[in-house]
């Protein structure tokens, strides 16, 4: 086992202040740092990522040795995001739920890191995730959507998408349905984080 836990911290909320999901991720960082040495890779998805487009698709499906300069340029951001994920022992995602699902910036990150030959492979028995022995902790803030309810399309999708690239050890902690008793629910989430 490694001595240092490398944590890739993804903050998704566009709110830099008063963001509950950012409070949760910071609490998790503080808690994990207190338990042993950590290295943090910070990625603020609210600052924007490119979306998959035709040039990206063409570059992605061209063998690396055959790519021209424009294709290499098209994949630089994606390559960086994949590298950050490969380095991490723990993926820490702090996200709000928007309109019953994840924000577009988090979906864009997933699109950028789900790369055949890098994070998953096609096999005779179907797709196989390549990112093994990693853990994901997903900290969710929601005003009206309760996790696990029939209107929660965020957490089943995230569990499946992470599993698709090989990350099957996924823990969800929620400060959800915050329209009522917000501070009490945040405190319960903090306690769950401490118990990780």
Short mmCIF file of C-alpha atoms in Angstrom, two decimals:
data_model
loop_
_atom_site.label_atom_id
_atom_site.label_comp_id
_atom_site.label_asym_id
_atom_site.label_seq_id
_atom_site.Cartn_x
_atom_site.Cartn_y
_atom_site.Cartn_z
CA UNK A 1 0.00 0.00 0.00
CA UNK A 2 1.22 3.48 -0.86
CA UNK A 3 2.25 5.79 1.94
CA UNK A 4 0.58 8.81 0.35
CA UNK A 5 -3.06 8.89 -0.72
CA UNK A 6 -3.28 10.84 -3.97
CA UNK A 7 -6.69 12.49 -4.16
CA UNK A 8 -8.18 13.93 -7.33
CA UNK A 9 -10.62 16.55 -6.10
CA UNK A 10 -13.32 17.56 -8.56
CA UNK A 11 -15.41 20.57 -7.61
CA UNK A 12 -18.41 20.98 -9.85
CA UNK A 13 -20.55 23.76 -8.39
CA UNK A 14 -20.28 27.10 -10.19
CA UNK A 15 -20.75 28.77 -6.82
CA UNK A 16 -17.34 29.60 -5.36
CA UNK A 17 -18.85 30.87 -2.12
CA UNK A 18 -21.82 29.44 -0.23
CA UNK A 19 -21.50 26.14 -2.12
CA UNK A 20 -22.55 23.20 0.02
CA UNK A 21 -20.85 20.63 -2.22
CA UNK A 22 -17.57 22.57 -1.93
CA UNK A 23 -17.99 22.60 1.86
CA UNK A 24 -18.40 18.84 1.75
CA UNK A 25 -15.30 18.27 -0.39
CA UNK A 26 -13.23 20.50 1.87
CA UNK A 27 -14.47 18.60 4.91
CA UNK A 28 -13.45 15.33 3.23
CA UNK A 29 -10.00 16.70 2.38
CA UNK A 30 -9.53 17.87 5.98
CA UNK A 31 -10.69 14.51 7.34
CA UNK A 32 -8.45 12.43 5.05
CA UNK A 33 -5.48 14.73 5.66
CA UNK A 34 -5.86 14.19 9.41
CA UNK A 35 -5.64 10.41 8.92
CA UNK A 36 -2.40 10.35 6.91
CA UNK A 37 -0.36 12.07 4.24
CA UNK A 38 -2.22 13.10 1.10
CA UNK A 39 -1.38 14.67 -2.22
CA UNK A 40 -4.19 16.73 -3.72
CA UNK A 41 -4.81 17.24 -7.43
CA UNK A 42 -7.40 20.00 -7.75
CA UNK A 43 -9.68 20.27 -10.76
CA UNK A 44 -12.45 22.89 -10.72
CA UNK A 45 -14.89 21.81 -13.39
CA UNK A 46 -16.91 25.00 -13.04
CA UNK A 47 -14.10 26.77 -14.90
CA UNK A 48 -15.20 24.90 -17.99
CA UNK A 49 -14.13 22.04 -20.19
CA UNK A 50 -14.43 21.51 -23.90
CA UNK A 51 -17.25 19.38 -25.20
CA UNK A 52 -16.74 16.39 -27.45
CA UNK A 53 -16.91 17.51 -31.09
CA UNK A 54 -16.19 16.01 -34.48
CA UNK A 55 -12.48 16.85 -34.37
CA UNK A 56 -12.12 15.26 -30.92
CA UNK A 57 -13.90 12.09 -32.05
CA UNK A 58 -11.71 11.79 -35.14
CA UNK A 59 -8.55 12.27 -33.07
CA UNK A 60 -9.66 9.84 -30.37
CA UNK A 61 -10.30 7.05 -32.86
CA UNK A 62 -7.07 7.61 -34.78
CA UNK A 63 -4.16 5.51 -33.47
CA UNK A 64 -1.76 7.71 -31.48
CA UNK A 65 1.13 7.11 -33.88
CA UNK A 66 -1.01 8.20 -36.85
CA UNK A 67 -2.40 11.44 -35.38
CA UNK A 68 -1.45 14.72 -36.98
CA UNK A 69 -0.62 17.84 -34.97
CA UNK A 70 -4.22 19.11 -34.97
CA UNK A 71 -5.40 15.76 -33.60
CA UNK A 72 -2.78 15.81 -30.86
CA UNK A 73 -3.94 19.32 -29.94
CA UNK A 74 -7.58 18.19 -29.90
CA UNK A 75 -6.80 15.61 -27.22
CA UNK A 76 -4.50 17.62 -24.93
CA UNK A 77 -7.21 18.50 -22.40
CA UNK A 78 -8.59 14.95 -22.39
CA UNK A 79 -5.10 13.47 -22.01
CA UNK A 80 -4.46 15.76 -19.03
CA UNK A 81 -7.73 14.76 -17.36
CA UNK A 82 -7.04 11.06 -17.91
CA UNK A 83 -3.53 11.48 -16.49
CA UNK A 84 -4.92 13.14 -13.35
CA UNK A 85 -7.34 10.26 -12.91
CA UNK A 86 -4.65 7.64 -13.47
CA UNK A 87 -2.46 9.24 -10.77
CA UNK A 88 -5.24 9.26 -8.19
CA UNK A 89 -5.87 6.63 -5.53
CA UNK A 90 -9.08 8.38 -4.48
CA UNK A 91 -11.46 10.31 -6.70
CA UNK A 92 -13.36 12.90 -4.67
CA UNK A 93 -16.30 14.48 -6.47
CA UNK A 94 -18.31 17.31 -4.95
CA UNK A 95 -21.38 18.02 -7.05
CA UNK A 96 -24.80 19.56 -6.85
CA UNK A 97 -27.79 17.93 -8.50
CA UNK A 98 -29.27 20.15 -11.18
CA UNK A 99 -32.67 19.30 -12.61
CA UNK A 100 -32.52 15.75 -11.24
CA UNK A 101 -29.09 14.94 -12.70
CA UNK A 102 -25.46 16.08 -12.82
CA UNK A 103 -24.30 19.46 -14.12
CA UNK A 104 -23.10 19.62 -17.73
CA UNK A 105 -19.51 20.27 -16.63
CA UNK A 106 -19.35 16.91 -14.83
CA UNK A 107 -20.88 15.14 -17.83
CA UNK A 108 -18.23 16.79 -20.02
CA UNK A 109 -15.48 15.51 -17.68
CA UNK A 110 -16.89 11.98 -17.96
CA UNK A 111 -16.97 12.28 -21.75
CA UNK A 112 -13.34 13.44 -21.72
CA UNK A 113 -12.06 10.59 -19.50
CA UNK A 114 -14.08 7.68 -20.93
CA UNK A 115 -11.47 6.79 -23.56
CA UNK A 116 -11.19 3.43 -25.26
CA UNK A 117 -7.69 2.03 -24.81
CA UNK A 118 -6.99 4.39 -21.90
CA UNK A 119 -9.72 3.99 -19.31
CA UNK A 120 -11.71 1.11 -20.79
CA UNK A 121 -11.24 -1.58 -23.42
CA UNK A 122 -13.56 -3.59 -25.60
CA UNK A 123 -13.25 -7.32 -24.95
CA UNK A 124 -15.01 -10.47 -26.16
CA UNK A 125 -17.26 -10.24 -23.11
CA UNK A 126 -17.99 -6.53 -23.47
CA UNK A 127 -16.38 -3.32 -22.22
CA UNK A 128 -13.82 -3.67 -19.42
CA UNK A 129 -12.80 -0.79 -17.15
CA UNK A 130 -9.04 -0.27 -16.91
CA UNK A 131 -8.83 1.94 -13.80
CA UNK A 132 -8.57 -0.65 -11.06
CA UNK A 133 -7.84 -0.32 -7.34
CA UNK A 134 -9.27 3.18 -7.08
CA UNK A 135 -11.94 4.50 -4.80
CA UNK A 136 -14.50 7.21 -5.49
CA UNK A 137 -16.26 9.32 -2.89
CA UNK A 138 -19.12 11.36 -4.30
CA UNK A 139 -20.42 14.19 -2.15
CA UNK A 140 -23.78 15.43 -3.33
CA UNK A 141 -25.76 18.54 -2.47
CA UNK A 142 -29.37 18.87 -3.54
CA UNK A 143 -32.11 21.31 -2.80
CA UNK A 144 -35.07 19.09 -3.61
CA UNK A 145 -33.89 15.73 -4.91
CA UNK A 146 -33.41 12.97 -2.36
CA UNK A 147 -30.71 10.45 -3.26
CA UNK A 148 -32.14 7.07 -4.15
CA UNK A 149 -35.55 8.49 -4.93
CA UNK A 150 -37.34 7.96 -8.23
CA UNK A 151 -36.26 11.44 -9.39
CA UNK A 152 -32.55 10.89 -8.63
CA UNK A 153 -30.95 10.31 -12.03
CA UNK A 154 -27.57 11.62 -10.89
CA UNK A 155 -26.23 8.93 -8.58
CA UNK A 156 -27.21 5.82 -10.61
CA UNK A 157 -25.58 7.41 -13.66
CA UNK A 158 -22.40 8.30 -11.77
CA UNK A 159 -22.14 4.80 -10.28
CA UNK A 160 -22.51 3.25 -13.73
CA UNK A 161 -20.13 5.68 -15.48
CA UNK A 162 -17.43 5.22 -12.86
CA UNK A 163 -17.86 1.44 -12.93
CA UNK A 164 -17.58 1.51 -16.72
CA UNK A 165 -14.01 2.83 -16.42
CA UNK A 166 -13.17 0.39 -13.62
CA UNK A 167 -13.97 2.32 -10.44
CA UNK A 168 -16.45 0.07 -8.66
CA UNK A 169 -15.69 1.16 -5.07
CA UNK A 170 -18.03 4.17 -4.94
CA UNK A 171 -19.39 5.80 -1.79
CA UNK A 172 -22.12 8.45 -1.92
CA UNK A 173 -22.66 10.94 0.88
CA UNK A 174 -25.49 13.40 0.53
CA UNK A 175 -26.69 16.64 1.96
CA UNK A 176 -29.95 16.26 0.05
CA UNK A 177 -33.42 17.74 -0.01
CA UNK A 178 -31.91 20.81 1.64
CA UNK A 179 -35.03 22.88 1.20
CA UNK A 180 -35.89 21.68 4.71
CA UNK A 181 -33.56 21.42 7.74
CA UNK A 182 -30.49 22.26 5.69
CA UNK A 183 -27.95 22.70 8.48
CA UNK A 184 -29.00 19.49 10.22
CA UNK A 185 -28.58 17.57 6.97
CA UNK A 186 -25.19 19.15 6.30
CA UNK A 187 -24.07 18.15 9.78
CA UNK A 188 -25.17 14.56 9.14
CA UNK A 189 -23.13 14.58 5.93
CA UNK A 190 -20.12 15.91 7.83
CA UNK A 191 -20.45 13.05 10.34
CA UNK A 192 -20.64 10.51 7.52
CA UNK A 193 -17.48 12.01 6.00
CA UNK A 194 -15.66 11.71 9.32
CA UNK A 195 -16.56 8.03 9.50
CA UNK A 196 -15.04 7.19 6.11
#
